[in-house]
Short mmCIF file of C-alpha atoms and ligand atoms in Angstrom, two decimals:
data_model
loop_
_atom_site.label_atom_id
_atom_site.label_comp_id
_atom_site.label_asym_id
_atom_site.label_seq_id
_atom_site.Cartn_x
_atom_site.Cartn_y
_atom_site.Cartn_z
CA MET I 300 -21.10 4.64 13.72
CA ASN I 301 -20.60 7.10 16.55
CA ILE I 302 -18.48 7.40 19.65
CA ARG I 303 -20.83 8.64 22.36
CA LYS I 304 -18.54 8.53 25.34
CA LEU I 305 -14.83 8.26 25.59
CA LYS I 306 -12.72 7.88 28.75
CA PHE I 307 -8.97 7.97 29.12
CA TYR I 308 -7.13 6.85 32.17
CA HIS I 309 -3.38 7.55 32.17
CA PHE I 310 -3.36 7.71 28.41
CA ARG I 311 -0.64 10.01 26.99
CA ASN I 312 -0.94 13.39 28.68
CA TYR I 313 -4.43 12.68 30.04
CA ASP I 314 -4.74 11.72 33.66
CA LYS I 315 -8.40 10.96 33.99
CA ALA I 316 -10.56 12.40 31.20
CA SER I 317 -14.09 11.91 30.11
CA PHE I 318 -15.61 13.15 26.85
CA SER I 319 -19.12 13.04 25.41
CA PHE I 320 -19.61 13.34 21.66
CA ASP I 321 -22.71 13.70 19.56
CA GLU I 322 -23.96 11.53 16.72
CA ASN I 323 -23.33 12.60 13.15
CA THR I 324 -21.66 15.70 14.37
CA ILE I 325 -18.37 17.33 13.49
CA HIS I 326 -16.16 17.75 16.56
CA VAL I 327 -13.52 20.36 16.18
CA LEU I 328 -10.63 19.94 18.62
CA GLN I 329 -8.76 23.21 18.86
CA GLY I 330 -5.78 24.29 20.89
CA LYS I 331 -2.15 25.26 20.76
CA ASN I 332 0.52 22.75 19.84
CA ALA I 333 1.41 19.89 22.12
CA GLN I 334 -1.74 20.15 24.24
CA GLY I 335 -3.28 16.72 23.52
CA LYS I 336 -5.42 17.15 20.36
CA THR I 337 -3.81 14.33 18.41
CA ASN I 338 -3.75 12.17 21.54
CA ILE I 339 -7.57 12.12 21.48
CA VAL I 340 -7.57 11.04 17.86
CA GLU I 341 -4.89 8.47 18.65
CA GLY I 342 -7.06 7.08 21.45
CA ILE I 343 -9.99 6.60 19.11
CA TYR I 344 -7.71 5.05 16.48
CA PHE I 345 -6.27 2.71 19.14
CA LEU I 346 -9.76 1.44 19.98
CA SER I 347 -10.29 0.72 16.32
CA LEU I 348 -7.08 -1.15 15.48
CA LEU I 349 -5.40 -1.80 18.80
CA ARG I 350 -2.33 0.02 17.61
CA SER I 351 -1.20 3.59 17.32
CA PHE I 352 -0.36 5.43 14.12
CA ARG I 353 2.51 7.24 15.80
CA THR I 354 4.42 4.58 17.62
CA ASN I 355 4.87 0.81 17.76
CA LYS I 356 5.73 0.96 21.47
CA LEU I 357 2.77 0.59 23.80
CA ALA I 358 4.84 2.06 26.60
CA HIS I 359 4.85 5.43 24.77
CA LEU I 360 1.12 5.61 25.22
CA VAL I 361 1.22 5.28 28.97
CA LYS I 362 1.28 8.56 30.83
CA HIS I 363 4.83 9.32 32.02
CA GLY I 364 5.39 7.94 35.49
CA GLU I 365 2.37 5.55 35.38
CA ALA I 366 2.30 1.82 34.77
CA SER I 367 -0.82 1.28 32.64
CA PHE I 368 -3.52 2.98 30.64
CA VAL I 369 -7.21 2.39 29.95
CA ILE I 370 -9.40 3.60 27.13
CA GLU I 371 -13.13 3.12 27.41
CA ALA I 372 -15.84 3.98 24.97
CA ASP I 373 -19.56 3.76 24.36
CA VAL I 374 -19.89 3.23 20.68
CA GLU I 375 -23.19 3.43 18.79
CA SER I 376 -23.35 1.01 15.88
CA LYS I 377 -26.59 0.70 13.93
CA GLY I 378 -28.58 2.04 16.82
CA ARG I 379 -27.07 -0.21 19.41
CA ILE I 380 -24.54 0.74 22.04
CA GLU I 381 -21.34 -1.27 22.53
CA GLU I 382 -19.35 -0.73 25.68
CA LEU I 383 -15.71 -1.29 24.83
CA LYS I 384 -12.61 -1.15 26.92
CA VAL I 385 -8.91 -1.69 26.38
CA ALA I 386 -6.51 -1.86 29.34
CA VAL I 387 -2.80 -1.94 28.67
CA SER I 388 -0.18 -2.82 31.24
CA ASP I 389 3.26 -4.45 30.91
CA SER I 390 2.80 -4.09 27.16
CA LYS I 391 -0.10 -6.44 27.24
CA LYS I 392 -3.57 -5.59 26.00
CA GLN I 393 -6.70 -6.73 27.72
CA LEU I 394 -9.94 -6.26 25.85
CA PHE I 395 -13.45 -6.03 27.21
CA ARG I 396 -16.91 -5.78 25.73
CA PHE I 397 -19.65 -4.94 28.27
CA ASN I 398 -16.95 -5.66 30.86
CA ASP I 399 -16.60 -9.28 29.66
CA PRO I 400 -13.07 -10.20 28.48
CA VAL I 401 -12.67 -10.58 24.77
CA ALA I 402 -10.05 -13.24 24.06
CA LYS I 403 -9.29 -12.60 20.42
CA TYR I 404 -7.90 -9.36 19.05
CA SER I 405 -9.54 -10.17 15.73
CA SER I 406 -13.02 -10.09 17.22
CA PHE I 407 -12.33 -6.68 18.75
CA VAL I 408 -10.62 -4.99 15.85
CA GLY I 409 -13.08 -3.22 13.56
CA MET I 410 -15.83 -2.93 16.20
CA VAL I 411 -14.91 0.72 16.05
CA ASN I 412 -14.31 1.52 12.43
CA ALA I 413 -12.30 4.69 12.10
CA ILE I 414 -10.56 6.20 9.10
CA LEU I 415 -7.68 8.52 9.77
CA PHE I 416 -6.03 11.16 7.64
CA CYS I 417 -2.89 12.68 9.21
CA PRO I 418 0.12 14.61 7.91
CA ASP I 419 2.30 11.44 7.85
CA ASP I 420 0.01 9.94 5.19
CA MET I 421 1.62 12.31 2.72
CA THR I 422 4.55 9.94 2.44
CA LEU I 423 2.29 7.06 1.32
CA PHE I 424 3.33 7.41 -2.33
CA SER I 425 7.06 7.64 -1.72
CA ASP I 426 7.26 5.08 1.06
CA ALA I 427 8.31 1.47 0.51
CA PRO I 428 5.59 -0.87 -0.89
CA ALA I 429 4.98 -2.16 2.60
CA ALA I 430 3.25 1.11 3.50
CA ARG I 431 0.83 0.84 0.60
CA ARG I 432 0.15 -2.82 1.38
CA LYS I 433 -0.62 -1.83 4.90
CA PHE I 434 -2.99 0.92 3.66
CA ILE I 435 -4.96 -1.59 1.58
CA ASP I 436 -4.72 -4.43 4.10
CA MET I 437 -5.90 -2.31 7.02
CA GLU I 438 -9.17 -1.71 5.24
CA LEU I 439 -9.63 -5.24 3.98
CA ILE I 440 -8.93 -6.57 7.46
CA LYS I 441 -11.74 -4.41 8.88
CA LEU I 442 -14.08 -5.38 6.06
CA SER I 443 -13.55 -9.07 5.61
CA LYS I 444 -12.93 -11.75 8.25
CA SER I 445 -12.02 -14.27 5.57
CA TYR I 446 -9.36 -11.93 4.19
CA THR I 447 -7.92 -11.49 7.66
CA ALA I 448 -7.78 -15.24 8.27
CA THR I 449 -6.25 -15.97 4.87
CA LEU I 450 -3.60 -13.29 5.16
CA SER I 451 -2.46 -14.42 8.57
CA HIS I 452 -2.44 -18.06 7.36
CA TYR I 453 -0.28 -17.00 4.40
CA GLN I 454 2.14 -15.10 6.69
CA LYS I 455 2.48 -18.17 8.87
CA LEU I 456 3.26 -20.38 5.85
CA LEU I 457 5.72 -17.81 4.53
CA LYS I 458 7.60 -17.87 7.79
CA GLU I 459 7.69 -21.70 7.79
CA ARG I 460 8.80 -21.83 4.16
CA ASN I 461 11.61 -19.37 4.87
CA GLN I 462 12.68 -21.47 7.84
CA ALA I 463 12.73 -24.56 5.62
CA LEU I 464 14.90 -22.68 3.12
CA LYS I 465 17.42 -21.90 5.86
CA GLN I 466 18.01 -25.56 6.82
CA PRO I 467 21.42 -27.02 5.88
CA TYR I 468 19.64 -29.70 3.81
CA VAL I 469 16.53 -28.25 2.27
CA ASP I 470 13.61 -30.66 2.20
CA ARG I 471 12.19 -29.96 -1.23
CA SER I 472 8.97 -31.88 -0.76
CA LEU I 473 8.23 -29.90 2.39
CA LEU I 474 8.97 -26.74 0.47
CA ASP I 475 6.49 -27.87 -2.13
CA VAL I 476 3.81 -28.48 0.45
CA TYR I 477 4.19 -24.90 1.73
CA THR I 478 4.25 -23.50 -1.85
CA ARG I 479 0.99 -25.26 -2.74
CA GLN I 480 -0.76 -23.98 0.33
CA MET I 481 0.58 -20.49 -0.18
CA ILE I 482 -0.75 -20.51 -3.74
CA GLN I 483 -4.21 -21.44 -2.40
CA ASP I 484 -4.13 -18.46 -0.04
CA GLN I 485 -2.75 -16.10 -2.60
CA LYS I 486 -5.54 -16.83 -5.01
CA ILE I 487 -7.91 -15.37 -2.42
CA ILE I 488 -5.64 -12.50 -1.35
CA ILE I 489 -4.89 -11.40 -4.93
CA SER I 490 -8.48 -11.46 -6.02
CA GLN I 491 -9.64 -9.52 -2.94
CA ARG I 492 -6.90 -6.90 -3.24
CA HIS I 493 -7.63 -6.54 -6.95
CA ARG I 494 -11.34 -6.20 -6.46
CA PHE I 495 -10.97 -3.82 -3.54
CA LEU I 496 -8.55 -1.53 -5.48
CA ASP I 497 -10.97 -1.41 -8.41
CA GLU I 498 -13.86 -0.48 -6.15
CA LEU I 499 -11.81 2.15 -4.40
CA MET I 500 -10.64 3.72 -7.59
CA GLU I 501 -14.16 3.94 -8.90
CA LYS I 502 -15.04 6.08 -5.89
CA VAL I 503 -11.79 8.08 -6.06
CA ARG I 504 -12.35 9.03 -9.68
CA THR I 505 -15.55 10.81 -8.80
CA LEU I 506 -14.15 12.37 -5.58
CA TYR I 507 -10.78 13.58 -6.87
CA PRO I 508 -12.07 16.34 -9.16
CA PHE I 509 -13.70 18.05 -6.16
CA PHE I 510 -10.29 18.60 -4.57
CA SER I 511 -8.26 19.21 -7.67
CA ASP I 512 -8.11 22.28 -9.92
CA GLY I 513 -6.86 20.18 -12.82
CA GLN I 514 -8.49 17.53 -14.96
CA GLU I 515 -5.98 14.77 -14.30
CA ARG I 516 -7.19 11.21 -14.48
CA MET I 517 -6.59 9.26 -11.31
CA GLU I 518 -5.66 5.60 -11.64
CA ALA I 519 -4.04 2.81 -9.66
CA ARG I 520 -2.12 -0.21 -10.71
CA TYR I 521 -1.94 -3.42 -8.74
CA GLU I 522 1.50 -4.96 -9.02
CA THR I 523 1.93 -8.59 -8.02
CA PHE I 524 4.25 -11.39 -9.09
CA VAL I 525 1.82 -13.08 -11.46
CA SER I 526 -0.25 -11.78 -14.30
CA ILE I 527 -3.77 -11.62 -12.87
CA GLU I 528 -5.29 -11.81 -16.33
CA GLU I 529 -4.25 -15.49 -16.59
CA ASP I 530 -7.13 -17.88 -17.00
CA ASP I 531 -5.57 -20.45 -14.71
CA LEU I 532 -4.09 -18.25 -11.99
CA GLN I 533 -3.04 -21.21 -9.84
CA GLN I 534 -1.14 -22.78 -12.73
CA ALA I 535 0.51 -19.44 -13.50
CA MET I 536 1.57 -19.05 -9.88
CA ARG I 537 3.02 -22.54 -9.82
CA ALA I 538 5.09 -21.71 -12.91
CA CYS I 539 6.39 -18.56 -11.16
CA TYR I 540 7.41 -20.51 -8.07
CA GLU I 541 9.15 -23.16 -10.17
CA LYS I 542 11.08 -20.48 -12.04
CA THR I 543 12.14 -18.77 -8.79
CA LEU I 544 13.05 -21.89 -6.85
CA GLU I 545 16.77 -21.64 -7.58
CA ARG I 546 16.85 -18.05 -6.32
CA ASP I 547 14.83 -18.98 -3.25
CA LEU I 548 17.43 -21.61 -2.46
CA GLN I 549 20.29 -19.30 -3.13
CA TYR I 550 18.95 -16.48 -0.91
CA LYS I 551 17.34 -18.83 1.60
CA ASN I 552 14.25 -16.67 1.43
CA THR I 553 10.96 -16.69 -0.50
CA GLN I 554 11.53 -14.27 -3.36
CA ILE I 555 8.05 -13.92 -4.67
CA GLY I 556 4.54 -13.66 -3.29
CA VAL I 557 1.87 -11.23 -2.15
CA HIS I 558 4.12 -10.13 0.70
CA LYS I 559 5.90 -8.09 -2.02
CA ASP I 560 2.82 -6.64 -3.71
CA ASP I 561 2.60 -2.97 -4.52
CA PHE I 562 -0.15 -0.51 -5.41
CA VAL I 563 1.00 2.33 -7.59
CA PHE I 564 -1.15 5.46 -7.80
CA LEU I 565 -0.98 7.50 -10.96
CA LEU I 566 -2.19 10.87 -12.31
CA ASP I 567 -2.55 10.89 -16.07
CA GLY I 568 -0.50 7.70 -16.22
CA VAL I 569 2.46 9.07 -14.19
CA PRO I 570 3.12 7.64 -10.73
CA LEU I 571 2.43 10.24 -8.05
CA VAL I 572 5.86 9.69 -6.56
CA GLU I 573 7.45 10.92 -9.77
CA ALA I 574 5.75 14.15 -10.55
CA ALA I 575 2.84 15.10 -8.28
CA SER I 576 2.85 18.33 -6.27
CA GLN I 577 2.14 18.30 -2.52
CA GLY I 578 -1.27 19.71 -3.27
CA GLN I 579 -2.06 16.96 -5.75
CA LYS I 580 -0.91 14.26 -3.33
CA ARG I 581 -3.12 15.76 -0.64
CA SER I 582 -6.10 15.83 -2.97
CA VAL I 583 -5.54 12.20 -3.95
CA LEU I 584 -5.27 11.21 -0.30
CA LEU I 585 -8.48 13.02 0.60
CA ALA I 586 -10.22 11.27 -2.24
CA LEU I 587 -8.78 7.92 -1.17
CA LYS I 588 -9.87 8.35 2.46
CA LEU I 589 -13.37 9.52 1.57
CA GLY I 590 -13.54 6.71 -1.00
CA LEU I 591 -12.73 4.20 1.76
CA ALA I 592 -15.50 5.65 3.89
CA GLN I 593 -17.92 5.32 1.00
CA ILE I 594 -17.04 1.64 0.55
CA VAL I 595 -17.45 0.98 4.28
CA TYR I 596 -20.87 2.63 4.08
CA GLU I 597 -22.00 0.59 1.11
CA LYS I 598 -20.78 -2.69 2.56
CA GLY I 599 -21.76 -2.19 6.16
CA GLY I 600 -24.69 0.27 6.06
CA GLN I 601 -22.96 2.93 8.14
CA TYR I 602 -20.13 5.36 7.78
CA PRO I 603 -16.95 4.91 9.73
CA ILE I 604 -15.74 7.63 12.09
CA LEU I 605 -13.51 10.07 10.26
CA LEU I 606 -10.43 11.40 12.03
CA LEU I 607 -8.76 14.38 10.33
CA ASP I 608 -5.62 15.23 12.23
CA ASP I 609 -3.99 18.54 11.29
CA VAL I 610 -5.26 18.30 7.78
CA PHE I 611 -6.83 21.71 7.67
CA SER I 612 -3.64 23.74 8.19
CA GLU I 613 -2.36 22.48 4.86
CA LEU I 614 -5.40 23.31 2.80
CA ASP I 615 -6.32 26.67 1.36
CA GLU I 616 -9.65 28.16 2.40
CA SER I 617 -11.59 27.03 -0.66
CA ARG I 618 -10.45 23.44 -0.17
CA ARG I 619 -11.24 23.53 3.53
CA ARG I 620 -14.79 24.66 2.77
CA LYS I 621 -15.14 22.13 0.00
CA LEU I 622 -13.98 19.33 2.27
CA ILE I 623 -16.49 20.28 4.97
CA ALA I 624 -19.27 20.46 2.43
CA MET I 625 -18.41 17.02 1.10
CA LEU I 626 -18.39 15.17 4.38
CA PRO I 627 -21.44 12.85 4.53
CA GLU I 628 -24.11 14.11 6.90
CA THR I 629 -24.47 10.82 8.75
CA MET I 630 -20.78 10.63 9.57
CA GLN I 631 -19.25 11.49 12.91
CA ILE I 632 -16.03 13.46 12.35
CA PHE I 633 -13.17 14.67 14.53
CA ILE I 634 -11.01 17.54 13.20
CA THR I 635 -7.93 18.71 15.08
CA SER I 636 -6.65 22.18 14.31
CA ALA I 637 -4.23 24.62 15.87
CA GLU I 638 -5.99 27.44 14.03
CA PRO I 639 -9.55 28.37 14.82
CA ILE I 640 -12.10 27.30 12.22
CA PRO I 641 -15.10 29.65 11.78
CA LYS I 642 -18.43 28.16 12.81
CA SER I 643 -20.05 29.74 9.74
CA TRP I 644 -18.26 27.27 7.48
CA PHE I 645 -20.42 24.44 8.75
CA GLU I 646 -23.97 23.95 7.56
CA ARG I 647 -24.49 21.05 9.94
CA PRO I 648 -24.18 20.22 13.65
CA VAL I 649 -20.69 21.14 14.86
CA LYS I 650 -19.14 21.27 18.31
CA PHE I 651 -15.98 23.04 19.32
CA TYR I 652 -13.59 21.98 22.06
CA GLU I 653 -10.56 23.67 23.45
CA ILE I 654 -7.73 21.32 24.40
CA GLU I 655 -5.22 22.62 26.89
CA ASN I 656 -2.55 20.55 28.58
CA GLY I 657 -4.50 17.30 28.76
CA LYS I 658 -7.80 18.93 29.61
CA ILE I 659 -10.83 19.54 27.45
CA LYS I 660 -13.20 22.47 27.50
CA GLU I 661 -16.45 22.02 25.67
CA ASP I 662 -18.49 24.18 23.35
CA LEU I 663 -16.65 27.42 23.07
CA HIS I 664 -19.21 28.87 20.76
CA GLU I 665 -22.31 28.32 22.88
N1 LIG T 166 3.21 9.16 27.47
C1 LIG T 166 3.03 10.45 27.73
N2 LIG T 166 2.85 10.90 28.97
C2 LIG T 166 2.66 12.21 29.22
N3 LIG T 166 2.60 13.15 28.26
C3 LIG T 166 2.73 12.75 27.00
C4 LIG T 166 2.97 11.40 26.66
N4 LIG T 166 3.05 11.31 25.28
C5 LIG T 166 2.88 12.53 24.85
N5 LIG T 166 2.73 13.41 25.83
C6 LIG T 166 2.54 14.85 25.74
O1 LIG T 166 1.41 15.11 24.93
C7 LIG T 166 1.59 16.35 24.23
C8 LIG T 166 1.39 16.12 22.77
O2 LIG T 166 0.07 15.80 22.54
P1 LIG T 166 -0.51 15.86 21.07
O3 LIG T 166 -1.89 15.33 21.16
O4 LIG T 166 0.41 15.22 20.11
O5 LIG T 166 -0.51 17.43 20.82
P2 LIG T 166 -1.31 18.30 19.79
O6 LIG T 166 -2.34 19.08 20.56
O7 LIG T 166 -0.26 19.21 19.16
O8 LIG T 166 -1.93 17.39 18.76
C9 LIG T 166 2.99 16.81 24.52
O9 LIG T 166 2.94 17.78 25.48
C10 LIG T 166 3.65 15.60 25.05
O10 LIG T 166 4.68 15.85 25.93
MG1 LIG T 167 -1.33 17.15 16.79
#
């Protein structure tokens, strides 16, 4: 997958900007701090997921003093060009494909498949479980429509069950109806999360040694409320819900379920949050992100777009070179960096851009 053209209108510090990018090429966005490098990456990410990775407020993305912003892109996917557009005003998103309105967010999300690695990702291992669920869910949502539908159905049921628990007189039979339906959904969610984590770790185990000096074994543990080894998972879940019912009633809130799942990443059996160095965490993250890209490629027949925001500054020279060498040749990549990166490090098509105060200058090295 490749972004061929990208246009911003009143997005962040860009007034009216137009970029052309090449297929399967590394695009290095250079420039001093606070010039608009990450804003470009953010715009691409926004097209992919209709949300930013830096803010939850759409208003922050609108150029100061303006009322709305537009992002447009021509995206090549399996040889065909998609014309996509998002217009945001009054905190409402309008989506277009070939200038026709797209009604459902879910049919737009994932049309651009982008994988991001940014400095904030470093907190993934120490963050609350919700961050790790989001990490896994984001990918599953892009990969599987059935997962997306099941997860949002589950979330709706959870809300309704919690409302039922808050009533002065709790209707236990209604509660039971919700529980049964939630168990149906969770059977699907648990098995998909479990399978996905297994697949991802298989990739990560081969990738991690390239970034690490040590020989540590990389593993992940899926933690959910029920033992997934049970033959009759549904029956086991029912037993868990029966056991927790009193606590649910006491706290007026559903105490167990996949909304509390966690994914624990370990090196030599020790959770990363406990003992890993910054360097080890970074290596694990790189392996995780490239592993995700590999899975997307195997499932969908093309690599996602890779966005590496400020990743280079944290790596030593040998890791920077190693990373560049490991990036698949048929992957379009965007790298932001405040420090210049020598052209000689790349043995593949690469383009350099200088970003200055919301303006882009192309091809410094030509
Ligand atoms: N909504 C906005 N309107 C105008 N300028 C903005 C907006 N949001 C951020 N900026 C400006 O964008 C710049 C930061 O851009 P960013 O892409 O994060 O920089 P960097 O090049 O360091 O990655 C800052 O100068 C900031 O003031
Ligand atoms: Mg930046």
